[in-house]
mmCIF file of C-alpha atoms in Angstrom:
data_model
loop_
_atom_site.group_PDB
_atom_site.id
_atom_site.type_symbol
_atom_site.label_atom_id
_atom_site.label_comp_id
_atom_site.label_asym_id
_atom_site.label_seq_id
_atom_site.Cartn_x
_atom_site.Cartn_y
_atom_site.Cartn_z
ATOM 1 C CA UNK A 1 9.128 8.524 10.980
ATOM 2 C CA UNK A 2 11.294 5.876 9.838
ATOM 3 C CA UNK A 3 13.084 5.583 6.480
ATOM 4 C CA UNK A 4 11.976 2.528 4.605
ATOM 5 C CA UNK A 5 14.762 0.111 4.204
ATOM 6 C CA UNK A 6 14.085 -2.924 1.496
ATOM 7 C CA UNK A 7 16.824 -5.073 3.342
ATOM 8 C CA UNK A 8 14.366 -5.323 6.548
ATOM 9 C CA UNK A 9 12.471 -7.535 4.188
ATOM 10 C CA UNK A 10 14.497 -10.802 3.838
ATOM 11 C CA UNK A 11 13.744 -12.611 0.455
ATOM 12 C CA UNK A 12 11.212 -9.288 -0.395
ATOM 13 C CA UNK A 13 14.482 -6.961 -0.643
ATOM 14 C CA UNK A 14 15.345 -7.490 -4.142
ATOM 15 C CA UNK A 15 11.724 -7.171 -5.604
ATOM 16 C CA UNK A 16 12.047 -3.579 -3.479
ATOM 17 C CA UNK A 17 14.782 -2.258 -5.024
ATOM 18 C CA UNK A 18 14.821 0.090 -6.913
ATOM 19 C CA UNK A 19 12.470 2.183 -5.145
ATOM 20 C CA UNK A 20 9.317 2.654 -7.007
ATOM 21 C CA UNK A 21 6.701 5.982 -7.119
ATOM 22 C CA UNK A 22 3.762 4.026 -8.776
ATOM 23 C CA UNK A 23 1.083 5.538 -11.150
ATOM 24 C CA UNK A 24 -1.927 6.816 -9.462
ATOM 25 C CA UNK A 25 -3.474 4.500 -11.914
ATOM 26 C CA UNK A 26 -2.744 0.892 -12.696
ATOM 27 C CA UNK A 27 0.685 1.187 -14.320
ATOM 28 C CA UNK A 28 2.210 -1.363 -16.443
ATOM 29 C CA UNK A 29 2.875 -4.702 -14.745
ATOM 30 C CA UNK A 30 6.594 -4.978 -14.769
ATOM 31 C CA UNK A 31 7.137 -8.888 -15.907
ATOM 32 C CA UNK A 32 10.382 -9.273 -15.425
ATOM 33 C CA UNK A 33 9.937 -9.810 -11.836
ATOM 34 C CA UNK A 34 6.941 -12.151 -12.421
ATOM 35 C CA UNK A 35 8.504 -15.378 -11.871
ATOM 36 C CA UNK A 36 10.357 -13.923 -8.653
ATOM 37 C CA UNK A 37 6.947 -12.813 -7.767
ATOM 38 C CA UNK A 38 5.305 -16.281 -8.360
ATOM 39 C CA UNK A 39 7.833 -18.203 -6.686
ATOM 40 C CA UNK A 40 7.356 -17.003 -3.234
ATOM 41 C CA UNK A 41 4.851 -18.118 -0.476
ATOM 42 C CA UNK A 42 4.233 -17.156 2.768
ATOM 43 C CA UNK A 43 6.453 -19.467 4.100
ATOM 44 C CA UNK A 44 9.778 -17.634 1.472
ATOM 45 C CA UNK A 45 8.672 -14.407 2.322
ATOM 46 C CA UNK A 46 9.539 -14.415 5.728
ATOM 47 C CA UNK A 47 12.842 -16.538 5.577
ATOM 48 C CA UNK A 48 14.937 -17.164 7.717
ATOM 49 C CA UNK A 49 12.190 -16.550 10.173
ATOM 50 C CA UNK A 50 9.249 -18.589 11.291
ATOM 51 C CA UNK A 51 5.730 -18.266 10.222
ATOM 52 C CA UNK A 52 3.718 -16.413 12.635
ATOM 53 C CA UNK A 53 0.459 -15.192 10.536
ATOM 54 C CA UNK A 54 -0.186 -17.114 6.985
ATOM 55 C CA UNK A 55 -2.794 -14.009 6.427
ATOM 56 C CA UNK A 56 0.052 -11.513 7.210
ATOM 57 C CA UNK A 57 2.219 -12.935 4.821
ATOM 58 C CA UNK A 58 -0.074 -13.549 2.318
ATOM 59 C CA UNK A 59 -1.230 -9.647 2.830
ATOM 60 C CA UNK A 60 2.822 -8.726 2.092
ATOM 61 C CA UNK A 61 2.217 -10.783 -0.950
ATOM 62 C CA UNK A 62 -0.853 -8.927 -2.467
ATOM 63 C CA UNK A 63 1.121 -5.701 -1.446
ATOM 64 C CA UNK A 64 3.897 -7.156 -3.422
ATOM 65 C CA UNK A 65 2.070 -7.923 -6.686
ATOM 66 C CA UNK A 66 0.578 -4.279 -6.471
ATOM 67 C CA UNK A 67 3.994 -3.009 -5.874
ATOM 68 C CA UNK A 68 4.951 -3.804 -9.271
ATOM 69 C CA UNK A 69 1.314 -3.235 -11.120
ATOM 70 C CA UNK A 70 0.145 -6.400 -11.264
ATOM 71 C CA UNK A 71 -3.560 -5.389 -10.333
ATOM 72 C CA UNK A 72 -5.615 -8.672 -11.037
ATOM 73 C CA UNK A 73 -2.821 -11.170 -9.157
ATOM 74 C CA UNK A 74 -2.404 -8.907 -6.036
ATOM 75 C CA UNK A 75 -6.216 -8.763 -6.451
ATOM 76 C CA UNK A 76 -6.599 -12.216 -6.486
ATOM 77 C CA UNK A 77 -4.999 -13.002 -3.085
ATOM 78 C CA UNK A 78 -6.221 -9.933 -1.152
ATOM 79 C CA UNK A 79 -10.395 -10.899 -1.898
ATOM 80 C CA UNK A 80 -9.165 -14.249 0.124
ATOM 81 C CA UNK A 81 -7.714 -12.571 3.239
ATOM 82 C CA UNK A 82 -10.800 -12.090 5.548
ATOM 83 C CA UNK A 83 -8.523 -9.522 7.712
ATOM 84 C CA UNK A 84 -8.635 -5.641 7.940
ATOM 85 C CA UNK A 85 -5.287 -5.668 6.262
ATOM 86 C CA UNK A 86 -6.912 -8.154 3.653
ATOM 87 C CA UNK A 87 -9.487 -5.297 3.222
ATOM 88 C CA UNK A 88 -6.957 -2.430 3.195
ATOM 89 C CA UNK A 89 -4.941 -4.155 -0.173
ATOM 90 C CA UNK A 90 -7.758 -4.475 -1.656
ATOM 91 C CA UNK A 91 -8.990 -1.159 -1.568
ATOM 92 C CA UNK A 92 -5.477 -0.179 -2.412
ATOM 93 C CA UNK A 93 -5.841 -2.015 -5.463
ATOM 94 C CA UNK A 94 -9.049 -0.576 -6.294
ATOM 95 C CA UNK A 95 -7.986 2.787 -5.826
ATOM 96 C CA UNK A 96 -5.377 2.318 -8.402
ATOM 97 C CA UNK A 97 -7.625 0.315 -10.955
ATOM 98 C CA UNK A 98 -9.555 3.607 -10.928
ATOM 99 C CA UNK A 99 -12.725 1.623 -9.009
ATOM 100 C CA UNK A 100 -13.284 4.711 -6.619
ATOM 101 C CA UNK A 101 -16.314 3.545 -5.218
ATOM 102 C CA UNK A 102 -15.261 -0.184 -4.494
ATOM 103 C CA UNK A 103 -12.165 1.113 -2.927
ATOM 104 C CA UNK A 104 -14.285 3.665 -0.709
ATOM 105 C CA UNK A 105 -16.633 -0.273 0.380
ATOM 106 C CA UNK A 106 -12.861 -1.654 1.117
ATOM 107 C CA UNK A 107 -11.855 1.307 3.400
ATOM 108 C CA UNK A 108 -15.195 1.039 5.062
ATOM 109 C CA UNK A 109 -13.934 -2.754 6.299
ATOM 110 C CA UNK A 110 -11.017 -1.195 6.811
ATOM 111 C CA UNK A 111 -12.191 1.928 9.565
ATOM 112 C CA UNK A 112 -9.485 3.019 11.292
ATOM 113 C CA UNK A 113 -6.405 1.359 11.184
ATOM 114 C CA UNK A 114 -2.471 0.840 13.402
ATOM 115 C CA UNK A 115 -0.878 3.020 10.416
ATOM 116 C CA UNK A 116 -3.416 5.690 10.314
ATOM 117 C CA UNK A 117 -1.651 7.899 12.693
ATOM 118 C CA UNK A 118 1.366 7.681 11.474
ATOM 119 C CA UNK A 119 0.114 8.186 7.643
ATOM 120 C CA UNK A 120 -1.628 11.355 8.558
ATOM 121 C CA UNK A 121 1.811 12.170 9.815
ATOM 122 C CA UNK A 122 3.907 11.569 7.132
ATOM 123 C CA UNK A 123 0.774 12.796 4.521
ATOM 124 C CA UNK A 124 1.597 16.390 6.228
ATOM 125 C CA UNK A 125 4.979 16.250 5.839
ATOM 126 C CA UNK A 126 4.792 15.639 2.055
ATOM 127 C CA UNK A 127 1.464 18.116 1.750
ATOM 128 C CA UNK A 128 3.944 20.767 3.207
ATOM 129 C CA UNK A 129 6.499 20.456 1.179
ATOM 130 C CA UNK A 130 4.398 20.219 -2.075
ATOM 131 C CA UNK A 131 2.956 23.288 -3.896
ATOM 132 C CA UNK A 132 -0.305 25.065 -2.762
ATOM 133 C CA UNK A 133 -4.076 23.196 -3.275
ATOM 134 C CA UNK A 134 -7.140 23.769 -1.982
ATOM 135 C CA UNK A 135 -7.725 20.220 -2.644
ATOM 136 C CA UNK A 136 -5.305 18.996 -0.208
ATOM 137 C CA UNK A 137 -5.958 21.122 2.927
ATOM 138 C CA UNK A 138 -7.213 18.586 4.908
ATOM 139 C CA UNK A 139 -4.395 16.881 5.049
ATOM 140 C CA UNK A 140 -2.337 19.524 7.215
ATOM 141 C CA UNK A 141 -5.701 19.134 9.186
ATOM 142 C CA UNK A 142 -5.789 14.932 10.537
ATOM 143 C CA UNK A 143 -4.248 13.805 13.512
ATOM 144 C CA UNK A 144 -5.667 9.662 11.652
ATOM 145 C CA UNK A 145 -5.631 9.028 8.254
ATOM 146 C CA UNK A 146 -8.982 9.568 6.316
ATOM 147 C CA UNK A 147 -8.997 7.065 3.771
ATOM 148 C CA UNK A 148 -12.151 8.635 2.021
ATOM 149 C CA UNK A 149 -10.793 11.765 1.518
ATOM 150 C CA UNK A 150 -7.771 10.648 0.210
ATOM 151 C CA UNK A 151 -9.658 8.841 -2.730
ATOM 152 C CA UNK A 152 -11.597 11.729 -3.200
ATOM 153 C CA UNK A 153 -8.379 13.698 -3.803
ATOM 154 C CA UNK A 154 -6.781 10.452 -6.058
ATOM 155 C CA UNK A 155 -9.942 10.853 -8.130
ATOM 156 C CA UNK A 156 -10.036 14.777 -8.155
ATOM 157 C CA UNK A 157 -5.997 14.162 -9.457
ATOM 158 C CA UNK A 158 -6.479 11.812 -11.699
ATOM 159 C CA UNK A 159 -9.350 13.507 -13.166
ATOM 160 C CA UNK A 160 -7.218 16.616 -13.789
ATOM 161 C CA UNK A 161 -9.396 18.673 -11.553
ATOM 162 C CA UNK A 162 -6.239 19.191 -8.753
ATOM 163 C CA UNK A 163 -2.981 19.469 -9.436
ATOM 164 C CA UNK A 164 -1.583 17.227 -6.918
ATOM 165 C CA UNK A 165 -0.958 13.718 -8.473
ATOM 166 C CA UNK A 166 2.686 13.942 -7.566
ATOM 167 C CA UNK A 167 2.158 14.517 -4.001
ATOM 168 C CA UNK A 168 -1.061 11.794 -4.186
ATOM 169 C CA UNK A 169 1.817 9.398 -5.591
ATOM 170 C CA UNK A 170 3.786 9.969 -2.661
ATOM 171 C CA UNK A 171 1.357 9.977 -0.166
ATOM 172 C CA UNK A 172 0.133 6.331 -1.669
ATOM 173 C CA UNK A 173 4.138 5.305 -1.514
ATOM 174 C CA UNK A 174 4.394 5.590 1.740
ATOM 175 C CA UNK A 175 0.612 4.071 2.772
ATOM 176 C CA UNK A 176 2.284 1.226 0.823
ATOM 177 C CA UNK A 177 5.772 0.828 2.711
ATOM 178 C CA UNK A 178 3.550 1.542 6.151
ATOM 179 C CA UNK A 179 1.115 -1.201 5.678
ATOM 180 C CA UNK A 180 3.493 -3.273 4.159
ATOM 181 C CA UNK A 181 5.556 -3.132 7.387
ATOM 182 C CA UNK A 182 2.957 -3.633 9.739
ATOM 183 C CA UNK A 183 1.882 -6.782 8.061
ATOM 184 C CA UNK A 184 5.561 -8.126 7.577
ATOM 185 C CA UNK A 185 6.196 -7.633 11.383
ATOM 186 C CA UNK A 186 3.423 -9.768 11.881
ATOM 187 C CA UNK A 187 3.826 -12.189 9.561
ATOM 188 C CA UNK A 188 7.450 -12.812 11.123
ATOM 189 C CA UNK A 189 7.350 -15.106 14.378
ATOM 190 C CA UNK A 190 11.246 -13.168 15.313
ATOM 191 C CA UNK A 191 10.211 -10.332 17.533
ATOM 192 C CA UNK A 192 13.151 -8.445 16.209
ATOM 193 C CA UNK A 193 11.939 -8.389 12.456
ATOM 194 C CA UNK A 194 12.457 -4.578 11.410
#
């Protein structure tokens, strides 16, 4: 499993760094980085590269706005990607609102998905390492990511009825930098992106 590294991202890099572990819930936007955040298109997110996929890019962006918990904007662009990855920010987003149920119809579009396996992985990892829960079990269990029991356990978290909101905050980082680098690859008409 690779390490996420910001610089991989071109004009993205700077909006990455610091890392960030976001709330489980919506967070506070952080507007000092909203005209940053404004000012780039699909065409300045992938610079110096070519174009490859406008939907791509503009699936980085709504990962981008969500990034720094700003829920409505990053909402705003993912409804208009007709994609799986379109589908997989947006239930992202709605996880995080808390809209458990509209995120659980987004994952549906969603099914399974190129970053599942590796998710799963990585989800095991962290599970492993993080104190003992009944709740989170099934995680040592996947081989592919199961996106509906991984609400369940944000809600169950949040809710106070597990203990595990740290570990669900991880887990959710790195679904983030995952689907964020699948959809930058293929945004990014330069084979060698990443």
């Amino acid at each position: 499993m690779a390490r996420f590294n910001p610089q991989a991202y071109g004009p993205a890099a700077e909006l990455l760094a610091p890392e960030r572990l976001n709330e489980l819930g919506p967070g506070t936007p952080n507007q000092k980085l909203r005209s940053q955040l404004e000012a780039l298109s699909p065409e300045t997110l992938v610079a110096p590269h070519a174009l490859a996929r406008r939907t791509m890019a503009a699936a980085c962006l709504a990962g981008l706005w969500l990034y720094h918990d700003f829920l409505d904007e990053s909402h705003s662009i993912s409804q208009e990607i007709e994609t799986v990855e379109g589908s997989y920010w947006h239930g992202l987003m709605h996880r995080r609102e808390p809209d458990f149920g509209n995120a659980k119809y987004w994952f549906r579009r969603v099914g399974r998905h190129p970053i599942g396996p590796e998710l799963a992985q990585a989800a095991r990892k962290l599970a492993q390492a993080a104190p003992a829960d009944a709740a989170t079990e099934f995680l040592s269990e996947q081989a592919d990511w199961d996106h509906f029991q991984f609400v369940d356990l944000c809600q169950a978290a949040s809710t106070g009825r597990s203990p595990s909101a740290q570990l669900c905050r991880q887990i959710q980082q790195r679904e983030w930098q995952l689907l964020f680098d699948y959809c930058y690859r293929l945004a990014c008409a330069d084979p060698s992106v990443g």
